[in-house]
C-alpha cells in the first residue's frame, strides 16, 4: 500500500521537505538525488532549508540500520510494525538527535511531535513523543553488538552498512581500513576540482579561488587536484565559467594522467559521460590530440560537449555507441584508450546515500561480465604499441583484480605498466601495474586503476 504524508498539510519546513524525500525513495523507488529533485519542484525554499533537508534525508537513509535499531530499542517494537510515514518521521528526528549538531534536543522532539500530530493525528504524536523523549534522554545509548566477539556485526550496526559489505572489507583490507571506509561513506565527500592546465597552473588557481574567501589546498594524490573546504558554489562563479577548472574527484584524475596522451594521437574514452576524463585527456595533449568520447546514453553525452566548450577545447568529439562494439568501427586505430567501465560503485557510497541498500553480492559478477566485454573491445581498438587504462569506482575484487587477471590471461599481447608515481605514494604495489585506492584511507573515493601496454 502506498503510504504517504498528507501533502496538503506539509508546511514547507526542512523537516517536511526531508519527509517527502524519504517518501519518494520508500514508495516510488527513486534514487535519493532524484527524490530530492522531485521534492524540490515548485518550492520556494531557502538555500538553508534545502541544505538542512538534504542532510536530514540523506543522513537518515545512510544511517538506516543505526536509526531503526535505536527506534526499536526505545519503543520495544520492531520498526516494521510502525506506520511507514511515522517511521520516517522518527528516523529523521533520531538522526538529528544522534548524528547532527545545531538544534537543541527539546526543539527536535517538539517539532517532530508537531509534525506527527499535523500529518497523522494525536495517537501518532503521542507515540512519537514517548520514543523521542527516551532517545533524547542523557542516559540513552543505542545497543550494539560486541566488537570483540563479532566485529563485523558491530561495524554493520555502528556505521550502518550491509553485513555482507562489511565482512568482505574486513576480510580483504582489515578491521581498521574497513572501519575507515565505512565512516567515510557516512560523510559528505570532500570537494575536489581539477585545474585546466591549458589555461592556468594549480598555484594560480588556488590563489584565484582564495580571493572569494575560501581556503583551497593542493590535493595529495593528483598534481592537478585542488581541495575546497565545501561544495558551496563549486560549479559556478567566474573561474568555473572561464574554464579554469572542472569538478572531479582526484582519484579519477589519475586516469588521463596515467594514460599520458600526446598531441597527434587518437584517444578513445569508451564510457565517457559526463566527460571529466575526456576533457582532462584533451588538456594534457594540449588540445592537439583527437579525443573521441563515446557513451551509450545520448543525453548524458551532451554533457561532454558542454564541458569541452566551457574549457575551450576543440579536439573533443562525441559518438553515441555501445562500448563493447566499438572495435567494429575502430579496430587497430587508437593510440590510447580509457575504459572506465560500469561497476557496482562500492567506492562512491558517500556520494549516493541509498546505494548501499540497493547492492548485493551477485552484482559484482554481472558488472564483471559487462566490463570484460568492454575491455575486449578496447583491446581490439588499440594499435600495437598502444596504451589502455582500465578503471572503476569500486573496491570489488571480482570487478578489479580478478578482472585484470582474466584480461591478461585472454590477451597475451598486453603487459601491465608499473605506476611509478603511485608506487612512490605507497598506493600501488611495485611493478603491479594497478592501484586500489580506498575511501577513507586515501584522500579520494574508492577507485581502481590499471595501465597496460599493447605489445608490438
Tab-separated table of C-alpha atoms in Angstrom:
chain	number	residue	atom	x	y	z
A	1	UNK	CA	0.000	0.000	0.000
A	2	UNK	CA	1.252	3.473	-0.888
A	3	UNK	CA	1.555	5.238	2.487
A	4	UNK	CA	2.402	8.874	2.022
A	5	UNK	CA	2.273	12.061	4.049
A	6	UNK	CA	-0.779	14.265	3.545
A	7	UNK	CA	0.974	16.658	1.179
A	8	UNK	CA	-1.756	19.268	1.733
A	9	UNK	CA	-0.659	19.556	5.338
A	10	UNK	CA	3.025	19.971	4.630
A	11	UNK	CA	4.246	23.409	5.618
A	12	UNK	CA	7.488	23.696	3.694
A	13	UNK	CA	9.801	23.230	6.652
A	14	UNK	CA	13.107	21.426	6.275
A	15	UNK	CA	11.607	18.523	8.223
A	16	UNK	CA	8.612	18.278	5.862
A	17	UNK	CA	10.939	18.564	2.878
A	18	UNK	CA	13.078	15.690	4.206
A	19	UNK	CA	9.976	13.579	4.837
A	20	UNK	CA	8.941	13.987	1.203
A	21	UNK	CA	12.359	12.804	0.058
A	22	UNK	CA	12.094	9.666	2.186
A	23	UNK	CA	8.588	9.012	0.856
A	24	UNK	CA	9.702	9.144	-2.776
A	25	UNK	CA	12.585	6.794	-2.017
A	26	UNK	CA	10.474	4.374	0.006
A	27	UNK	CA	7.282	4.173	-2.041
A	28	UNK	CA	8.367	5.208	-5.514
A	29	UNK	CA	11.775	3.540	-5.526
A	30	UNK	CA	13.518	6.762	-6.551
A	31	UNK	CA	17.226	7.267	-6.056
A	32	UNK	CA	17.882	9.764	-3.282
A	33	UNK	CA	19.160	12.552	-5.525
A	34	UNK	CA	16.172	12.143	-7.859
A	35	UNK	CA	13.801	12.201	-4.887
A	36	UNK	CA	15.403	15.427	-3.686
A	37	UNK	CA	14.858	17.000	-7.108
A	38	UNK	CA	11.217	15.904	-7.240
A	39	UNK	CA	10.535	17.078	-3.696
A	40	UNK	CA	12.112	20.457	-4.550
A	41	UNK	CA	9.871	21.069	-7.571
A	42	UNK	CA	7.737	24.165	-7.210
A	43	UNK	CA	9.114	25.050	-3.802
A	44	UNK	CA	10.487	28.453	-2.887
A	45	UNK	CA	12.601	27.085	-0.047
A	46	UNK	CA	15.664	28.961	1.048
A	47	UNK	CA	19.137	27.612	0.483
A	48	UNK	CA	19.376	26.935	4.215
A	49	UNK	CA	16.195	24.868	4.343
A	50	UNK	CA	17.244	22.790	1.330
A	51	UNK	CA	20.681	22.186	2.814
A	52	UNK	CA	19.159	21.100	6.127
A	53	UNK	CA	16.589	18.904	4.388
A	54	UNK	CA	19.305	17.271	2.319
A	55	UNK	CA	21.351	16.476	5.422
A	56	UNK	CA	18.328	15.137	7.327
A	57	UNK	CA	17.016	12.970	4.483
A	58	UNK	CA	20.338	11.698	3.125
A	59	UNK	CA	21.658	11.120	6.637
A	60	UNK	CA	18.517	9.184	7.585
A	61	UNK	CA	18.983	6.978	4.527
A	62	UNK	CA	22.676	6.362	5.188
A	63	UNK	CA	22.176	5.610	8.883
A	64	UNK	CA	19.117	3.380	8.411
A	65	UNK	CA	20.389	0.388	10.411
A	66	UNK	CA	21.533	2.531	13.338
A	67	UNK	CA	18.306	4.551	13.417
A	68	UNK	CA	15.942	1.606	13.171
A	69	UNK	CA	17.823	-0.184	15.932
A	70	UNK	CA	17.576	2.856	18.211
A	71	UNK	CA	13.853	3.292	17.489
A	72	UNK	CA	13.140	-0.399	18.137
A	73	UNK	CA	15.123	-0.262	21.363
A	74	UNK	CA	13.246	2.811	22.607
A	75	UNK	CA	9.802	1.539	21.581
A	76	UNK	CA	10.143	-2.157	22.297
A	77	UNK	CA	8.692	-2.780	18.835
A	78	UNK	CA	10.127	-3.940	15.551
A	79	UNK	CA	10.381	-0.961	13.192
A	80	UNK	CA	8.456	-2.963	10.598
A	81	UNK	CA	5.315	-2.752	12.746
A	82	UNK	CA	5.362	1.066	12.785
A	83	UNK	CA	3.380	3.017	10.186
A	84	UNK	CA	5.835	3.816	7.356
A	85	UNK	CA	5.221	7.579	7.451
A	86	UNK	CA	5.579	7.675	11.231
A	87	UNK	CA	8.738	5.564	10.957
A	88	UNK	CA	10.212	8.137	8.562
A	89	UNK	CA	9.288	10.984	10.934
A	90	UNK	CA	11.055	9.140	13.743
A	91	UNK	CA	14.115	8.338	11.602
A	92	UNK	CA	14.629	11.986	10.711
A	93	UNK	CA	14.293	13.103	14.329
A	94	UNK	CA	16.517	10.336	15.725
A	95	UNK	CA	19.129	11.133	13.087
A	96	UNK	CA	19.137	14.733	14.310
A	97	UNK	CA	19.400	13.654	17.926
A	98	UNK	CA	22.214	11.155	17.427
A	99	UNK	CA	24.223	12.475	14.486
A	100	UNK	CA	23.520	16.175	13.838
A	101	UNK	CA	24.558	19.238	15.760
A	102	UNK	CA	22.966	22.650	15.983
A	103	UNK	CA	19.369	22.168	17.098
A	104	UNK	CA	18.622	21.601	20.800
A	105	UNK	CA	17.218	18.126	21.571
A	106	UNK	CA	13.979	19.518	23.046
A	107	UNK	CA	13.411	21.532	19.861
A	108	UNK	CA	13.960	18.437	17.697
A	109	UNK	CA	11.475	16.458	19.782
A	110	UNK	CA	8.854	19.223	19.812
A	111	UNK	CA	8.984	19.875	16.076
A	112	UNK	CA	8.884	16.152	15.200
A	113	UNK	CA	5.945	15.558	17.527
A	114	UNK	CA	4.131	18.535	15.996
A	115	UNK	CA	4.797	17.125	12.529
A	116	UNK	CA	3.397	13.718	13.544
A	117	UNK	CA	0.282	15.327	15.026
A	118	UNK	CA	-0.295	17.561	11.982
A	119	UNK	CA	0.111	14.757	9.477
A	120	UNK	CA	-1.139	11.708	11.378
A	121	UNK	CA	-3.136	12.692	14.457
A	122	UNK	CA	-2.825	12.608	18.245
A	123	UNK	CA	-2.169	8.896	18.553
A	124	UNK	CA	0.882	9.084	16.318
A	125	UNK	CA	2.167	12.219	18.025
A	126	UNK	CA	1.892	10.578	21.443
A	127	UNK	CA	3.889	7.578	20.256
A	128	UNK	CA	6.495	9.842	18.674
A	129	UNK	CA	6.741	11.919	21.851
A	130	UNK	CA	7.374	8.859	24.017
A	131	UNK	CA	10.033	7.430	21.688
A	132	UNK	CA	11.909	10.669	21.073
A	133	UNK	CA	11.999	11.637	24.731
A	134	UNK	CA	13.638	8.306	25.510
A	135	UNK	CA	16.197	8.735	22.735
A	136	UNK	CA	16.960	12.337	23.737
A	137	UNK	CA	17.392	11.473	27.425
A	138	UNK	CA	21.021	11.838	28.644
A	139	UNK	CA	21.313	8.188	29.635
A	140	UNK	CA	20.107	6.686	26.357
A	141	UNK	CA	22.750	4.695	24.500
A	142	UNK	CA	21.784	2.601	21.480
A	143	UNK	CA	22.739	-1.041	21.982
A	144	UNK	CA	25.245	-2.520	19.550
A	145	UNK	CA	26.807	-5.973	19.086
A	146	UNK	CA	30.029	-6.655	20.942
A	147	UNK	CA	33.014	-5.518	18.894
A	148	UNK	CA	35.343	-8.134	20.294
A	149	UNK	CA	33.185	-11.194	19.658
A	150	UNK	CA	31.507	-10.037	16.422
A	151	UNK	CA	33.405	-7.122	14.826
A	152	UNK	CA	31.507	-7.370	11.532
A	153	UNK	CA	28.089	-7.082	13.205
A	154	UNK	CA	29.383	-4.229	15.379
A	155	UNK	CA	30.641	-2.283	12.377
A	156	UNK	CA	27.491	-3.015	10.360
A	157	UNK	CA	25.319	-1.513	13.105
A	158	UNK	CA	27.506	1.393	14.226
A	159	UNK	CA	28.288	2.596	10.695
A	160	UNK	CA	25.076	1.348	9.049
A	161	UNK	CA	26.382	-0.816	6.220
A	162	UNK	CA	25.035	-4.134	4.925
A	163	UNK	CA	26.719	-7.016	6.718
A	164	UNK	CA	27.963	-8.635	3.502
A	165	UNK	CA	29.875	-5.470	2.554
A	166	UNK	CA	31.441	-5.166	5.995
A	167	UNK	CA	32.523	-8.822	6.074
A	168	UNK	CA	34.123	-8.529	2.649
A	169	UNK	CA	36.041	-5.380	3.538
A	170	UNK	CA	37.259	-6.706	6.887
A	171	UNK	CA	38.423	-9.916	5.234
A	172	UNK	CA	40.307	-8.150	2.435
A	173	UNK	CA	41.518	-4.890	3.960
A	174	UNK	CA	41.484	-5.475	7.724
A	175	UNK	CA	39.305	-4.067	10.508
A	176	UNK	CA	40.945	-0.647	10.723
A	177	UNK	CA	40.647	0.017	6.991
A	178	UNK	CA	37.079	-1.290	6.837
A	179	UNK	CA	36.080	0.983	9.709
A	180	UNK	CA	37.658	3.983	7.998
A	181	UNK	CA	35.913	3.168	4.731
A	182	UNK	CA	32.507	2.856	6.391
A	183	UNK	CA	32.935	6.112	8.285
A	184	UNK	CA	33.899	7.897	5.083
A	185	UNK	CA	30.759	6.585	3.378
A	186	UNK	CA	28.620	8.276	6.040
A	187	UNK	CA	30.142	11.708	5.497
A	188	UNK	CA	29.846	14.280	2.754
A	189	UNK	CA	32.799	13.564	0.434
A	190	UNK	CA	35.466	16.258	0.068
A	191	UNK	CA	35.157	18.706	-2.818
A	192	UNK	CA	37.917	18.484	-5.408
A	193	UNK	CA	38.410	20.364	-8.656
A	194	UNK	CA	40.879	19.732	-11.477
A	195	UNK	CA	42.931	22.599	-12.815
A	196	UNK	CA	42.725	23.200	-16.571
A	197	UNK	CA	46.458	23.110	-17.239
A	198	UNK	CA	45.955	24.775	-20.649
A	199	UNK	CA	44.706	27.951	-19.002
A	200	UNK	CA	46.402	28.211	-15.630
A	201	UNK	CA	48.536	26.429	-13.035
A	202	UNK	CA	47.413	24.815	-9.815
A	203	UNK	CA	49.092	27.511	-7.716
A	204	UNK	CA	47.455	30.256	-9.756
A	205	UNK	CA	44.047	28.591	-9.444
A	206	UNK	CA	44.436	28.265	-5.680
A	207	UNK	CA	45.292	31.959	-5.479
A	208	UNK	CA	42.294	32.857	-7.652
A	209	UNK	CA	39.830	30.767	-5.637
A	210	UNK	CA	41.195	32.140	-2.378
A	211	UNK	CA	40.042	35.606	-3.467
A	212	UNK	CA	36.485	34.527	-2.614
A	213	UNK	CA	37.424	33.856	0.983
A	214	UNK	CA	37.776	30.090	0.604
A	215	UNK	CA	40.849	28.148	1.665
A	216	UNK	CA	41.744	25.822	-1.201
A	217	UNK	CA	44.719	23.491	-0.799
A	218	UNK	CA	46.588	21.158	-3.183
A	219	UNK	CA	45.309	17.592	-3.430
A	220	UNK	CA	47.686	14.936	-2.140
A	221	UNK	CA	47.306	12.345	-4.907
A	222	UNK	CA	46.927	14.173	-8.210
A	223	UNK	CA	49.150	17.103	-9.236
A	224	UNK	CA	46.076	18.604	-10.909
A	225	UNK	CA	43.817	18.467	-7.829
A	226	UNK	CA	42.684	21.329	-5.615
A	227	UNK	CA	40.680	20.576	-2.499
A	228	UNK	CA	37.986	23.053	-1.463
A	229	UNK	CA	36.575	23.424	2.063
A	230	UNK	CA	32.961	22.818	0.949
A	231	UNK	CA	30.730	22.124	-2.046
A	232	UNK	CA	29.146	25.604	-1.904
A	233	UNK	CA	29.119	27.139	-5.403
A	234	UNK	CA	31.805	24.714	-6.595
A	235	UNK	CA	30.296	24.537	-10.106
A	236	UNK	CA	29.645	28.254	-10.515
A	237	UNK	CA	31.456	31.558	-10.366
A	238	UNK	CA	33.780	33.348	-12.752
A	239	UNK	CA	36.700	30.921	-12.506
A	240	UNK	CA	34.418	27.993	-13.330
A	241	UNK	CA	32.705	29.781	-16.221
A	242	UNK	CA	36.100	30.820	-17.601
A	243	UNK	CA	37.036	27.151	-17.779
A	244	UNK	CA	39.879	27.338	-15.290
A	245	UNK	CA	38.805	24.120	-13.590
A	246	UNK	CA	36.444	21.146	-13.643
A	247	UNK	CA	34.745	19.368	-10.759
A	248	UNK	CA	36.259	15.877	-10.436
A	249	UNK	CA	37.413	13.617	-7.613
A	250	UNK	CA	41.167	13.380	-7.627
A	251	UNK	CA	41.137	9.592	-7.945
A	252	UNK	CA	39.527	9.818	-11.393
A	253	UNK	CA	42.062	12.477	-12.388
A	254	UNK	CA	44.637	9.678	-12.376
A	255	UNK	CA	43.116	8.034	-15.462
A	256	UNK	CA	44.158	10.603	-18.058
A	257	UNK	CA	47.405	11.286	-16.200
A	258	UNK	CA	48.436	7.613	-16.346
A	259	UNK	CA	47.358	7.397	-20.000
A	260	UNK	CA	49.629	10.403	-20.802
A	261	UNK	CA	48.074	11.339	-24.184
A	262	UNK	CA	50.267	13.161	-26.672
A	263	UNK	CA	49.477	15.675	-29.448
A	264	UNK	CA	48.640	13.919	-32.701
A	265	UNK	CA	47.312	10.763	-31.031
A	266	UNK	CA	43.867	9.248	-31.443
A	267	UNK	CA	42.383	8.706	-27.979
A	268	UNK	CA	39.098	6.928	-27.200
A	269	UNK	CA	37.178	7.351	-23.954
A	270	UNK	CA	34.849	4.350	-24.073
A	271	UNK	CA	32.382	5.216	-21.267
A	272	UNK	CA	32.821	8.955	-21.315
A	273	UNK	CA	29.818	10.828	-19.911
A	274	UNK	CA	29.846	13.352	-18.314
A	275	UNK	CA	33.323	13.950	-19.737
A	276	UNK	CA	35.743	14.620	-16.901
A	277	UNK	CA	38.344	12.147	-18.141
A	278	UNK	CA	37.742	13.044	-21.787
A	279	UNK	CA	38.419	16.721	-21.212
A	280	UNK	CA	41.397	16.010	-18.980
A	281	UNK	CA	42.953	13.901	-21.737
A	282	UNK	CA	42.390	16.728	-24.225
A	283	UNK	CA	44.017	19.219	-21.852
A	284	UNK	CA	47.055	17.019	-21.267
A	285	UNK	CA	47.554	16.682	-25.028
A	286	UNK	CA	47.402	20.491	-25.276
A	287	UNK	CA	44.228	20.162	-27.362
A	288	UNK	CA	46.366	18.586	-30.072
A	289	UNK	CA	45.044	15.017	-29.987
A	290	UNK	CA	41.810	13.693	-31.406
A	291	UNK	CA	39.789	12.642	-28.355
A	292	UNK	CA	36.627	10.657	-29.068
A	293	UNK	CA	34.113	10.471	-26.226
A	294	UNK	CA	31.754	7.504	-26.553
A	295	UNK	CA	28.760	6.639	-24.425
A	296	UNK	CA	25.543	4.679	-24.899
A	297	UNK	CA	23.471	7.444	-23.271
A	298	UNK	CA	22.973	10.249	-25.787
A	299	UNK	CA	21.523	12.669	-23.223
A	300	UNK	CA	24.467	12.292	-20.867
A	301	UNK	CA	26.862	12.509	-23.802
A	302	UNK	CA	25.652	16.070	-24.387
A	303	UNK	CA	27.312	16.993	-21.096
A	304	UNK	CA	30.685	16.091	-22.607
A	305	UNK	CA	30.243	18.670	-25.347
A	306	UNK	CA	29.089	21.291	-22.857
A	307	UNK	CA	32.126	20.731	-20.668
A	308	UNK	CA	34.503	20.806	-23.640
A	309	UNK	CA	33.090	24.134	-24.811
A	310	UNK	CA	33.368	25.666	-21.338
A	311	UNK	CA	37.009	24.562	-21.195
A	312	UNK	CA	37.683	25.938	-24.725
A	313	UNK	CA	38.663	22.508	-26.060
A	314	UNK	CA	38.461	21.939	-29.830
A	315	UNK	CA	39.832	18.398	-30.008
A	316	UNK	CA	36.900	16.599	-28.374
A	317	UNK	CA	34.355	14.740	-30.488
A	318	UNK	CA	31.396	12.672	-29.279
A	319	UNK	CA	29.755	9.484	-30.505
A	320	UNK	CA	26.742	7.582	-29.172
A	321	UNK	CA	27.826	3.953	-29.174
A	322	UNK	CA	27.899	0.668	-27.280
A	323	UNK	CA	31.440	0.435	-25.896
A	324	UNK	CA	31.507	-3.349	-26.266
A	325	UNK	CA	31.080	-2.955	-30.044
A	326	UNK	CA	33.418	-0.030	-30.711
A	327	UNK	CA	36.004	-2.369	-32.207
A	328	UNK	CA	33.703	-2.770	-35.205
A	329	UNK	CA	34.479	0.840	-36.169
A	330	UNK	CA	37.948	1.403	-34.748
A	331	UNK	CA	39.864	-1.900	-34.822
A	332	UNK	CA	43.591	-1.195	-34.558
A	333	UNK	CA	43.158	2.574	-34.931
A	334	UNK	CA	43.518	4.030	-31.422
A	335	UNK	CA	46.788	5.086	-29.837
A	336	UNK	CA	45.305	5.177	-26.357
A	337	UNK	CA	42.036	4.053	-24.760
A	338	UNK	CA	40.374	4.822	-21.443
A	339	UNK	CA	37.915	2.177	-20.220
A	340	UNK	CA	36.257	3.387	-17.025
A	341	UNK	CA	33.737	0.569	-17.057
A	342	UNK	CA	30.303	0.318	-15.368
A	343	UNK	CA	30.664	-1.135	-11.891
A	344	UNK	CA	28.979	-1.743	-8.549
A	345	UNK	CA	30.107	1.663	-7.247
A	346	UNK	CA	31.209	0.457	-3.813
A	347	UNK	CA	33.902	3.136	-3.772
A	348	UNK	CA	31.443	6.033	-4.052
A	349	UNK	CA	28.798	5.150	-1.465
A	350	UNK	CA	29.338	8.539	0.188
A	351	UNK	CA	28.027	10.226	-2.969
A	352	UNK	CA	24.920	8.024	-3.268
A	353	UNK	CA	23.299	7.699	0.168
A	354	UNK	CA	20.855	4.945	-0.818
A	355	UNK	CA	23.257	2.918	-2.971
A	356	UNK	CA	24.411	0.575	-0.194
A	357	UNK	CA	20.840	-0.689	0.243
A	358	UNK	CA	20.474	-1.415	-3.480
A	359	UNK	CA	23.570	-3.606	-3.757
A	360	UNK	CA	24.020	-7.340	-3.403
A	361	UNK	CA	26.996	-9.641	-3.757
A	362	UNK	CA	25.874	-11.107	-7.093
A	363	UNK	CA	26.091	-7.728	-8.859
A	364	UNK	CA	29.873	-7.986	-8.967
A	365	UNK	CA	29.640	-10.916	-11.382
A	366	UNK	CA	27.123	-9.069	-13.558
A	367	UNK	CA	29.287	-5.956	-13.796
A	368	UNK	CA	32.404	-8.036	-14.360
A	369	UNK	CA	30.804	-9.546	-17.475
A	370	UNK	CA	29.979	-6.095	-18.811
A	371	UNK	CA	33.470	-4.838	-18.041
A	372	UNK	CA	35.059	-7.879	-19.672
A	373	UNK	CA	33.227	-7.245	-22.948
A	374	UNK	CA	34.271	-3.576	-22.926
A	375	UNK	CA	37.914	-4.436	-22.218
A	376	UNK	CA	37.962	-6.948	-25.068
A	377	UNK	CA	36.601	-4.242	-27.347
A	378	UNK	CA	39.236	-1.795	-26.095
A	379	UNK	CA	41.972	-4.336	-26.786
A	380	UNK	CA	40.864	-4.644	-30.386
A	381	UNK	CA	40.581	-0.869	-30.857
A	382	UNK	CA	44.237	-0.323	-29.935
A	383	UNK	CA	47.086	-0.413	-32.408
A	384	UNK	CA	50.251	-2.343	-31.474
A	385	UNK	CA	52.233	-0.200	-29.054
A	386	UNK	CA	49.054	1.494	-27.781
A	387	UNK	CA	48.084	2.099	-24.146
A	388	UNK	CA	44.985	1.099	-22.198
A	389	UNK	CA	43.804	2.388	-18.839
A	390	UNK	CA	41.184	0.242	-17.128
A	391	UNK	CA	39.428	1.787	-14.130
A	392	UNK	CA	36.365	1.511	-11.903
A	393	UNK	CA	34.904	3.372	-8.931
A	394	UNK	CA	34.503	0.209	-6.878
A	395	UNK	CA	36.569	-1.811	-4.409
A	396	UNK	CA	35.233	-5.185	-5.580
A	397	UNK	CA	37.921	-7.814	-6.111
A	398	UNK	CA	35.846	-9.592	-8.752
A	399	UNK	CA	35.460	-6.406	-10.783
A	400	UNK	CA	39.029	-5.208	-10.298
A	401	UNK	CA	41.966	-7.506	-9.524
A	402	UNK	CA	40.310	-10.656	-10.859
A	403	UNK	CA	39.077	-8.782	-13.939
A	404	UNK	CA	42.642	-7.630	-14.590
A	405	UNK	CA	43.972	-11.172	-14.163
A	406	UNK	CA	41.351	-12.592	-16.538
A	407	UNK	CA	42.053	-9.897	-19.130
A	408	UNK	CA	45.779	-10.642	-19.188
A	409	UNK	CA	45.045	-14.362	-19.485
A	410	UNK	CA	42.870	-13.727	-22.540
A	411	UNK	CA	45.162	-11.140	-24.108
A	412	UNK	CA	48.770	-12.253	-24.129
A	413	UNK	CA	49.551	-9.249	-26.345
A	414	UNK	CA	49.160	-6.942	-23.332
A	415	UNK	CA	51.527	-6.303	-20.443
A	416	UNK	CA	50.984	-4.258	-17.268
A	417	UNK	CA	52.881	-0.981	-16.927
A	418	UNK	CA	54.164	-0.023	-13.435
A	419	UNK	CA	52.532	3.082	-11.951
A	420	UNK	CA	55.757	4.622	-10.701
A	421	UNK	CA	54.291	7.807	-9.216
A	422	UNK	CA	51.609	5.886	-7.325
A	423	UNK	CA	54.193	3.382	-6.151
A	424	UNK	CA	56.135	6.288	-4.635
A	425	UNK	CA	52.970	7.337	-2.773
A	426	UNK	CA	52.528	3.816	-1.422
A	427	UNK	CA	49.254	3.345	-3.312
A	428	UNK	CA	50.433	0.837	-5.918
A	429	UNK	CA	52.437	-2.327	-5.366
A	430	UNK	CA	55.865	-2.271	-7.007
A	431	UNK	CA	55.610	-3.352	-10.642
A	432	UNK	CA	51.980	-4.448	-10.300
A	433	UNK	CA	50.588	-2.036	-12.871
A	434	UNK	CA	47.490	-1.275	-10.800
A	435	UNK	CA	46.365	0.617	-7.719
A	436	UNK	CA	43.344	0.127	-5.456
A	437	UNK	CA	42.503	3.345	-3.658
A	438	UNK	CA	40.238	3.013	-0.611
A	439	UNK	CA	37.797	5.673	0.514
A	440	UNK	CA	38.643	6.971	3.966
A	441	UNK	CA	42.174	5.587	3.727
A	442	UNK	CA	43.447	7.513	0.738
A	443	UNK	CA	42.433	11.089	0.033
A	444	UNK	CA	39.825	10.062	-2.532
A	445	UNK	CA	36.883	7.891	-3.413
A	446	UNK	CA	37.402	4.161	-3.612
A	447	UNK	CA	38.892	3.707	-7.073
A	448	UNK	CA	40.759	1.111	-9.097
A	449	UNK	CA	43.167	1.975	-11.910
A	450	UNK	CA	45.470	-0.111	-14.070
A	451	UNK	CA	47.663	0.578	-17.101
A	452	UNK	CA	48.500	-1.805	-19.946
A	453	UNK	CA	50.740	-1.642	-22.988
A	454	UNK	CA	49.863	-3.496	-26.184
A	455	UNK	CA	52.975	-5.262	-27.387
A	456	UNK	CA	54.234	-4.863	-30.950
